[in-house]
Short mmCIF file of N, CA and C in Angstrom, two decimals:
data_model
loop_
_atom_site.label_atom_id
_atom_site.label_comp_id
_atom_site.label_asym_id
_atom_site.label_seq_id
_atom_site.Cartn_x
_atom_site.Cartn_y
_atom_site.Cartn_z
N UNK F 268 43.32 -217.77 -141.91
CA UNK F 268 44.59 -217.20 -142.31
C UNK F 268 44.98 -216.11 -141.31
N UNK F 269 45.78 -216.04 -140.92
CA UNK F 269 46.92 -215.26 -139.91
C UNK F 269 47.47 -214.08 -140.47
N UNK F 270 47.13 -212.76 -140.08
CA UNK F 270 47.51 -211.85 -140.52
C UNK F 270 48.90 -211.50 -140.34
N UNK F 271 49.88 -211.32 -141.62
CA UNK F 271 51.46 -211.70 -141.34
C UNK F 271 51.93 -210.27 -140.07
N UNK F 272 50.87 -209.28 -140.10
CA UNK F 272 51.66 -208.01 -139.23
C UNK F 272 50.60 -207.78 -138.35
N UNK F 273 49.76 -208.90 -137.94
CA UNK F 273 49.20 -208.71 -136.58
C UNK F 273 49.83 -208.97 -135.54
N UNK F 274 51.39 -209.24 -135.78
CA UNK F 274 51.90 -208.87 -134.07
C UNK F 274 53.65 -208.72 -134.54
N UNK F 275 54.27 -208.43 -133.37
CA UNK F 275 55.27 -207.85 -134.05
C UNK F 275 55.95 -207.71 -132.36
N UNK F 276 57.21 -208.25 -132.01
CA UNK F 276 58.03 -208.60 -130.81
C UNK F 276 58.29 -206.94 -129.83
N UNK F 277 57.65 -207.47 -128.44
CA UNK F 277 57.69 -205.47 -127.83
C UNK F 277 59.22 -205.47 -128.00
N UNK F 278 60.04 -206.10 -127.84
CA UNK F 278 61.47 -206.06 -127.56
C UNK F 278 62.11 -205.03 -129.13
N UNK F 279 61.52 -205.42 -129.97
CA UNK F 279 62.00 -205.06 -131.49
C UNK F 279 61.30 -203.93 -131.32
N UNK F 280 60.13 -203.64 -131.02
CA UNK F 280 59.38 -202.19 -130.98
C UNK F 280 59.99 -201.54 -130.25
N UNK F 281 60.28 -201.51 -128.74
CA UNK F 281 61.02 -201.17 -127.66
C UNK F 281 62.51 -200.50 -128.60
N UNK F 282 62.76 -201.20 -129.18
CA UNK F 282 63.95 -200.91 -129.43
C UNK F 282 64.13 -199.84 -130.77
N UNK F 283 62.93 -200.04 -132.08
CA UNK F 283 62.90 -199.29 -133.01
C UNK F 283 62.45 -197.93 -132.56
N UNK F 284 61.87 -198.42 -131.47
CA UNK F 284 61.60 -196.62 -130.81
C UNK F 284 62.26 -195.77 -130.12
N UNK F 285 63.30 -196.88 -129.47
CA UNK F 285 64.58 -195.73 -128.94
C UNK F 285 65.70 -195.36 -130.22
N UNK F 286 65.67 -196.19 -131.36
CA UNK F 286 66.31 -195.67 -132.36
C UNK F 286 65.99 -194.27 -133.15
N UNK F 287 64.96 -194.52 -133.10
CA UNK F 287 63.97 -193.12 -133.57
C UNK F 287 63.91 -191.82 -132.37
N UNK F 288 64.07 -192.45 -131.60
CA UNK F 288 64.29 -191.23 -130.46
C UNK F 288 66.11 -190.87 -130.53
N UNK F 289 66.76 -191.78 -130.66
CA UNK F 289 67.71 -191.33 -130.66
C UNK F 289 68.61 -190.64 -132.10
N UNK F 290 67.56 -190.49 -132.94
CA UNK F 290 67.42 -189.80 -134.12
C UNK F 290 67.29 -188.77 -133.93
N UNK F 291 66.26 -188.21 -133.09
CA UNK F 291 65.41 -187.37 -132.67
C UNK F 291 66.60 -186.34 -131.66
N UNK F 292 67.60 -187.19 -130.85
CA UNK F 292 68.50 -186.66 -129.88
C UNK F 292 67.52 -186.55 -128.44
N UNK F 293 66.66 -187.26 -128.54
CA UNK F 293 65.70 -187.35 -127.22
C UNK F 293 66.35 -188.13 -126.56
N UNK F 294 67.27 -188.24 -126.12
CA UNK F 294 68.24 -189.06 -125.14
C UNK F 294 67.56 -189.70 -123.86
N UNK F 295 66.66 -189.37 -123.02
CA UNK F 295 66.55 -189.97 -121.98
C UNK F 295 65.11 -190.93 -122.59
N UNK F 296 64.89 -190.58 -123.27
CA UNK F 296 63.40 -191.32 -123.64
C UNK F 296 63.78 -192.53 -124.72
N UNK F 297 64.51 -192.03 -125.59
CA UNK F 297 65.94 -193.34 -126.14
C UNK F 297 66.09 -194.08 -124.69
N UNK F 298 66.86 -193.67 -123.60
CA UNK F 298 67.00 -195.00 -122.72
C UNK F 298 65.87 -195.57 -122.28
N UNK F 299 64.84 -194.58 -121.71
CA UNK F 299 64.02 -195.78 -121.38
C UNK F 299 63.31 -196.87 -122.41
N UNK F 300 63.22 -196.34 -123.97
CA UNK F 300 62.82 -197.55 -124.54
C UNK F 300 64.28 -198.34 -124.79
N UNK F 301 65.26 -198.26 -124.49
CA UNK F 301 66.11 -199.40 -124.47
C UNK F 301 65.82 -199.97 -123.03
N UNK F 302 65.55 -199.32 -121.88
CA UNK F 302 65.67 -200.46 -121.40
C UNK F 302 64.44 -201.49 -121.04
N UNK F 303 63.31 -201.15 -121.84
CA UNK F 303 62.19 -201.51 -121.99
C UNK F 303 62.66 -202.91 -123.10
N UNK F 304 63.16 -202.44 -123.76
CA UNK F 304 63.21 -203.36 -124.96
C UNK F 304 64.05 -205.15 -124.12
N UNK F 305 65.32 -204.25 -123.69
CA UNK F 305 66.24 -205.20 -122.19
C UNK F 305 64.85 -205.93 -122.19
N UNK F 306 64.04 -205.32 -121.16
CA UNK F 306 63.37 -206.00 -120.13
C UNK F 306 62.47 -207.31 -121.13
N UNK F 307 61.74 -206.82 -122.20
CA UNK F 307 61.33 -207.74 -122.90
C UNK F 307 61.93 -208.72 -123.96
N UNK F 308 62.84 -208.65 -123.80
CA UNK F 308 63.72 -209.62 -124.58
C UNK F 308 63.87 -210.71 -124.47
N UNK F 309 63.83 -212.08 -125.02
CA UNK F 309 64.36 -213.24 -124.74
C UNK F 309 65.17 -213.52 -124.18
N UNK F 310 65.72 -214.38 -122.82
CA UNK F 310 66.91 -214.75 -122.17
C UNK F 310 68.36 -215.13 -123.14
N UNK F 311 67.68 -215.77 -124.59
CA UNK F 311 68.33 -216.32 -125.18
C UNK F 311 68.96 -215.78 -126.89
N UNK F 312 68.38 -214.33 -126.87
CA UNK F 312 68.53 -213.47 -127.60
C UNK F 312 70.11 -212.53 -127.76
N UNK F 313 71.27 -213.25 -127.02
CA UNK F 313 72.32 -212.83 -126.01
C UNK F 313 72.90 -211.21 -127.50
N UNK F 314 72.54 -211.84 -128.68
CA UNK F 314 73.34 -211.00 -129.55
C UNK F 314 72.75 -209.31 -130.03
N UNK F 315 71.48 -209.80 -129.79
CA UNK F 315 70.50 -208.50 -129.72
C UNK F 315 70.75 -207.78 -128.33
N UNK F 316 70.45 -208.54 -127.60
CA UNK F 316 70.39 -207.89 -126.14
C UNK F 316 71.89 -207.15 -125.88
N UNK F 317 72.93 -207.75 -126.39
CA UNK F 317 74.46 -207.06 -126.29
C UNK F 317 74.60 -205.78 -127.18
N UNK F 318 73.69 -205.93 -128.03
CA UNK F 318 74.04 -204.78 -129.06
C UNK F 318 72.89 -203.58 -128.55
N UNK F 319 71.81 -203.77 -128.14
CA UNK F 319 70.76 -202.44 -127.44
C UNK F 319 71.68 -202.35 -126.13
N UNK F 320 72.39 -203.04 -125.64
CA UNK F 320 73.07 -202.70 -124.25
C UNK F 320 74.15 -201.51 -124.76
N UNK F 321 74.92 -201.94 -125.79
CA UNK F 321 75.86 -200.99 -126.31
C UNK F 321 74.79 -199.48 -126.33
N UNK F 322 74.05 -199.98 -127.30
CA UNK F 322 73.02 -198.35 -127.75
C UNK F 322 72.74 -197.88 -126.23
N UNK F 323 72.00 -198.23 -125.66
CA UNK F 323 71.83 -198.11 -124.04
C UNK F 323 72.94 -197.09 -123.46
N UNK F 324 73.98 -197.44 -123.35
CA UNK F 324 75.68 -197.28 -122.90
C UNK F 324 75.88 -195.97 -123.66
N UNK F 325 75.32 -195.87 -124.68
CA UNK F 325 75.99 -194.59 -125.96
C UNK F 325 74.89 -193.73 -124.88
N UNK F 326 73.60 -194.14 -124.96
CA UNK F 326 72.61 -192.91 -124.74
C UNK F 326 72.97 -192.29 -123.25
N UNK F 327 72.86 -193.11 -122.63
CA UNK F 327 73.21 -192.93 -120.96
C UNK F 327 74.60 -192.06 -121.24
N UNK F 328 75.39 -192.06 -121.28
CA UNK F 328 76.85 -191.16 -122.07
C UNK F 328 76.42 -189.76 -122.40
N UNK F 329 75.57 -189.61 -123.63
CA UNK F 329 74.95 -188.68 -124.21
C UNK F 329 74.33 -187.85 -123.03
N UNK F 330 73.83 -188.46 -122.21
CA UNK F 330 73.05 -187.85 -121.14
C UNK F 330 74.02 -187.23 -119.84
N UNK F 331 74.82 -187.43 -119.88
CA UNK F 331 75.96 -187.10 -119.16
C UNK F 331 76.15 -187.94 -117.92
N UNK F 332 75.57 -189.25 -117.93
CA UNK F 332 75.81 -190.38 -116.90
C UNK F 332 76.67 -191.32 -116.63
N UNK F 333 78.11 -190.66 -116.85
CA UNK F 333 79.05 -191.48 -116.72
C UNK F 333 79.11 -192.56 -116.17
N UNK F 334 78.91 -193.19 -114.90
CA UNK F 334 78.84 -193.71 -114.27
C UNK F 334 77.79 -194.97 -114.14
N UNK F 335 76.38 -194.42 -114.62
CA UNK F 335 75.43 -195.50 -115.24
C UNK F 335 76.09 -196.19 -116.66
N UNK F 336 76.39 -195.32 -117.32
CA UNK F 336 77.07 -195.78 -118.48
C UNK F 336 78.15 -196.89 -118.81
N UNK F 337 79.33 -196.62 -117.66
CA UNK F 337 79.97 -197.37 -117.62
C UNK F 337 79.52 -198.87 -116.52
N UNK F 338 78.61 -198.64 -115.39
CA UNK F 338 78.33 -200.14 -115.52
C UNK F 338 76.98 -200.86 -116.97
N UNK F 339 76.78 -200.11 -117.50
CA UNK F 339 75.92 -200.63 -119.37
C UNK F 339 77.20 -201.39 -119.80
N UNK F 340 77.92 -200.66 -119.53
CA UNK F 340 79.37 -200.92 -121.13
C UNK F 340 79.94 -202.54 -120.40
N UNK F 341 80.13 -202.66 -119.13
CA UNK F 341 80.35 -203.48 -118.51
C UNK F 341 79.31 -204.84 -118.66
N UNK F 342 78.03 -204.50 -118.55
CA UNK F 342 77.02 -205.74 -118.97
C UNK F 342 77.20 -206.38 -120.52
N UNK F 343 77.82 -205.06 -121.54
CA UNK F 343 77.71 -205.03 -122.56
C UNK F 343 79.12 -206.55 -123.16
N UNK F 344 79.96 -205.97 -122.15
CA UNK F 344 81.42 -206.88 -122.31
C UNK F 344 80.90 -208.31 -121.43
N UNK F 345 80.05 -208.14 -120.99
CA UNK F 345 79.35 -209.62 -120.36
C UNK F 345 78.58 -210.27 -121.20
N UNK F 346 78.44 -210.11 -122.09
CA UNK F 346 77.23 -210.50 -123.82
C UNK F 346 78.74 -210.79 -124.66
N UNK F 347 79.52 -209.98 -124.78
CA UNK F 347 80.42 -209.73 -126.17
C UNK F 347 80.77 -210.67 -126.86
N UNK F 348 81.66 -211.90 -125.50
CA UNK F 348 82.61 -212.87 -125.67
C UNK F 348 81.56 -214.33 -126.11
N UNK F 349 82.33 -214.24 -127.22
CA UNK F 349 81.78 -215.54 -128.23
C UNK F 349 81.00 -215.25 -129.20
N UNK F 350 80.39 -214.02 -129.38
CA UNK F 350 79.81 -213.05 -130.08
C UNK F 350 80.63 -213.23 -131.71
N UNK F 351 79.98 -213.82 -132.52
CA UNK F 351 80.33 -213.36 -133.56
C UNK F 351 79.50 -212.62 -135.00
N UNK F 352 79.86 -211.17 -134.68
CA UNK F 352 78.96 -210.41 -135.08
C UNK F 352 79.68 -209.15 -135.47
N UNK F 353 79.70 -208.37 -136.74
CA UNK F 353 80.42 -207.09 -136.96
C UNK F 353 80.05 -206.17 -135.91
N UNK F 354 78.91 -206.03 -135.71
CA UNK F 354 78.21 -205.15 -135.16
C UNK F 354 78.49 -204.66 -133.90
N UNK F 355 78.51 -206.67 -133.30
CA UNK F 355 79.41 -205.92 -131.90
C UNK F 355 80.26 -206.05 -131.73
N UNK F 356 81.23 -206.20 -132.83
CA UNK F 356 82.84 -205.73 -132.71
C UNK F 356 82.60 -204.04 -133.00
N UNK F 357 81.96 -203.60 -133.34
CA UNK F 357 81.86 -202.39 -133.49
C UNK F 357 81.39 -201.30 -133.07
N UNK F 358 80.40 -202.35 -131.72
CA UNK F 358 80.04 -201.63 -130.90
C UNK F 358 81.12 -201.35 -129.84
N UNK F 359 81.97 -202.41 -129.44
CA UNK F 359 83.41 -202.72 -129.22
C UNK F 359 84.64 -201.52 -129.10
N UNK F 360 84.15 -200.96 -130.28
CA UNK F 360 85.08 -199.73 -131.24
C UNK F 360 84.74 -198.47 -130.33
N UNK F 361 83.41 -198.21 -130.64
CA UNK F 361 82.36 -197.47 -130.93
C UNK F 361 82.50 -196.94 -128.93
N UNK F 362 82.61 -197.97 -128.00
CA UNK F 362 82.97 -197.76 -126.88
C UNK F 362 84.23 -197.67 -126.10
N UNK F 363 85.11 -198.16 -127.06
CA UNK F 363 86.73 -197.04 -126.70
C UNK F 363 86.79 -195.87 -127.09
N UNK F 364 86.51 -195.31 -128.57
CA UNK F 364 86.11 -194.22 -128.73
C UNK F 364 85.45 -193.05 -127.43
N UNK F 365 84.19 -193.70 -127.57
CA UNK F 365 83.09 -192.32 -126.62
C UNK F 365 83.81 -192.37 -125.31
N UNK F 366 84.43 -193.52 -124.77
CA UNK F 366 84.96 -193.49 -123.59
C UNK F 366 86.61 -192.91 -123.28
N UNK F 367 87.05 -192.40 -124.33
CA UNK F 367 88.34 -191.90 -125.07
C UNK F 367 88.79 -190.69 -123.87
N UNK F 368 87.71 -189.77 -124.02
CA UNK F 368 87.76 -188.49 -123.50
C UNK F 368 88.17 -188.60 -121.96
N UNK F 369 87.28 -189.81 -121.33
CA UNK F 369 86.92 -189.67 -120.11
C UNK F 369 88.35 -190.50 -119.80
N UNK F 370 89.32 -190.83 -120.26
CA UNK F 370 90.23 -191.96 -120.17
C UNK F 370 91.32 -191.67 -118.79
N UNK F 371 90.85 -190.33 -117.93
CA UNK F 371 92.02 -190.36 -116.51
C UNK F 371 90.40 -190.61 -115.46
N UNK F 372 89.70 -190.92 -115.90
CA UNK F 372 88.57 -191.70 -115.02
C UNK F 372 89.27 -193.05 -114.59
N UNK F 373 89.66 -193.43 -113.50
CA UNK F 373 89.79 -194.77 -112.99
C UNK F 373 88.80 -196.04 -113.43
N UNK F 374 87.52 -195.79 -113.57
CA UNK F 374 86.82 -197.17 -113.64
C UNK F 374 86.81 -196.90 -115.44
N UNK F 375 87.06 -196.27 -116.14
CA UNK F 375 86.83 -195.90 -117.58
C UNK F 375 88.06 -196.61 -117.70
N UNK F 376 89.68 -196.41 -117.67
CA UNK F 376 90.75 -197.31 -117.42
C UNK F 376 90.85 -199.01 -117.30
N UNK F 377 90.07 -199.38 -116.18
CA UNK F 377 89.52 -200.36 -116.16
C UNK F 377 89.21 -200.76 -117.26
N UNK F 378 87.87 -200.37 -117.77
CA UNK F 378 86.79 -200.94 -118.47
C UNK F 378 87.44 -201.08 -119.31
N UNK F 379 88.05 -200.07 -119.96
CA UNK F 379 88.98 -200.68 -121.08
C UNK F 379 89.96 -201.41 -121.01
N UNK F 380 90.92 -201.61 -120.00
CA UNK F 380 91.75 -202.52 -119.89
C UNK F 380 90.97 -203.89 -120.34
N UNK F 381 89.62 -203.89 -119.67
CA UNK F 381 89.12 -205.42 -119.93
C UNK F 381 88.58 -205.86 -121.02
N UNK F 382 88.23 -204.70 -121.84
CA UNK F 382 87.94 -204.43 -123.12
C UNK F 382 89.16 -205.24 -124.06
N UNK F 383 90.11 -204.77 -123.84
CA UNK F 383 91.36 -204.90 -124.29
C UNK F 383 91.96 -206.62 -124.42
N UNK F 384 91.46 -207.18 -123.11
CA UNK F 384 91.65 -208.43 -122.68
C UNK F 384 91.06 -208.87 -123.79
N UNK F 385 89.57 -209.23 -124.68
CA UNK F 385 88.74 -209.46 -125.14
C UNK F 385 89.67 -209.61 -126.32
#
């Protein structure tokens, strides 16, 4: 018999641990377990992987990395389309919002324009 919690996906760990860090407001240690979690993820996981890209995108932001951030938000709109999921319509939201402020940024303009397209 197979112990039901002798193993448990790094990608899902990776990821419950940048949630908890980002509980915490530990922002850069939140990204690296997101992008740990990225790295171990299934190729074919497209709806998970779009939604830690969003979280990813928030933290990098938080950290004051505009610029990393907005190419995240960009990978993030490369997952989105065909996506049917509240979550990442709401992550969707959730990134016109935070990106609101920054909105006489040229590539922030952009991003949302294409956002918009969607």
């Amino acid at each position: 018999m197979s112990d039901p919690f002798g193993s448990y996906p790094a990608a899902a760990l990776y990821y419950q641990r940048a949630r908890t860090l980002t509980a915490l407001r530990d922002h850069q240690e939140a990204g690296r377990a997101f992008h740990a979690s990225l790295r171990t993820r299934a190729p074919q996981a497209r709806r998970a992987r779009a939604l830690t890209t969003a979280l990813l995108a928030e933290s990098q932001l938080l950290q004051g990395n505009l610029e990393e951030s907005l190419t995240t938000w960009k990978r993030f709109l490369g997952d989105y389309p065909g996506l049917r999921s509240a979550r990442a319509t709401a992550s969707l939201t959730t990134m016109r919002q935070v990106l609101r402020p920054h909105s006489t940024h040229p590539d922030v303009a952009l991003l949302t324009e294409e956002a918009a397209a969607l």
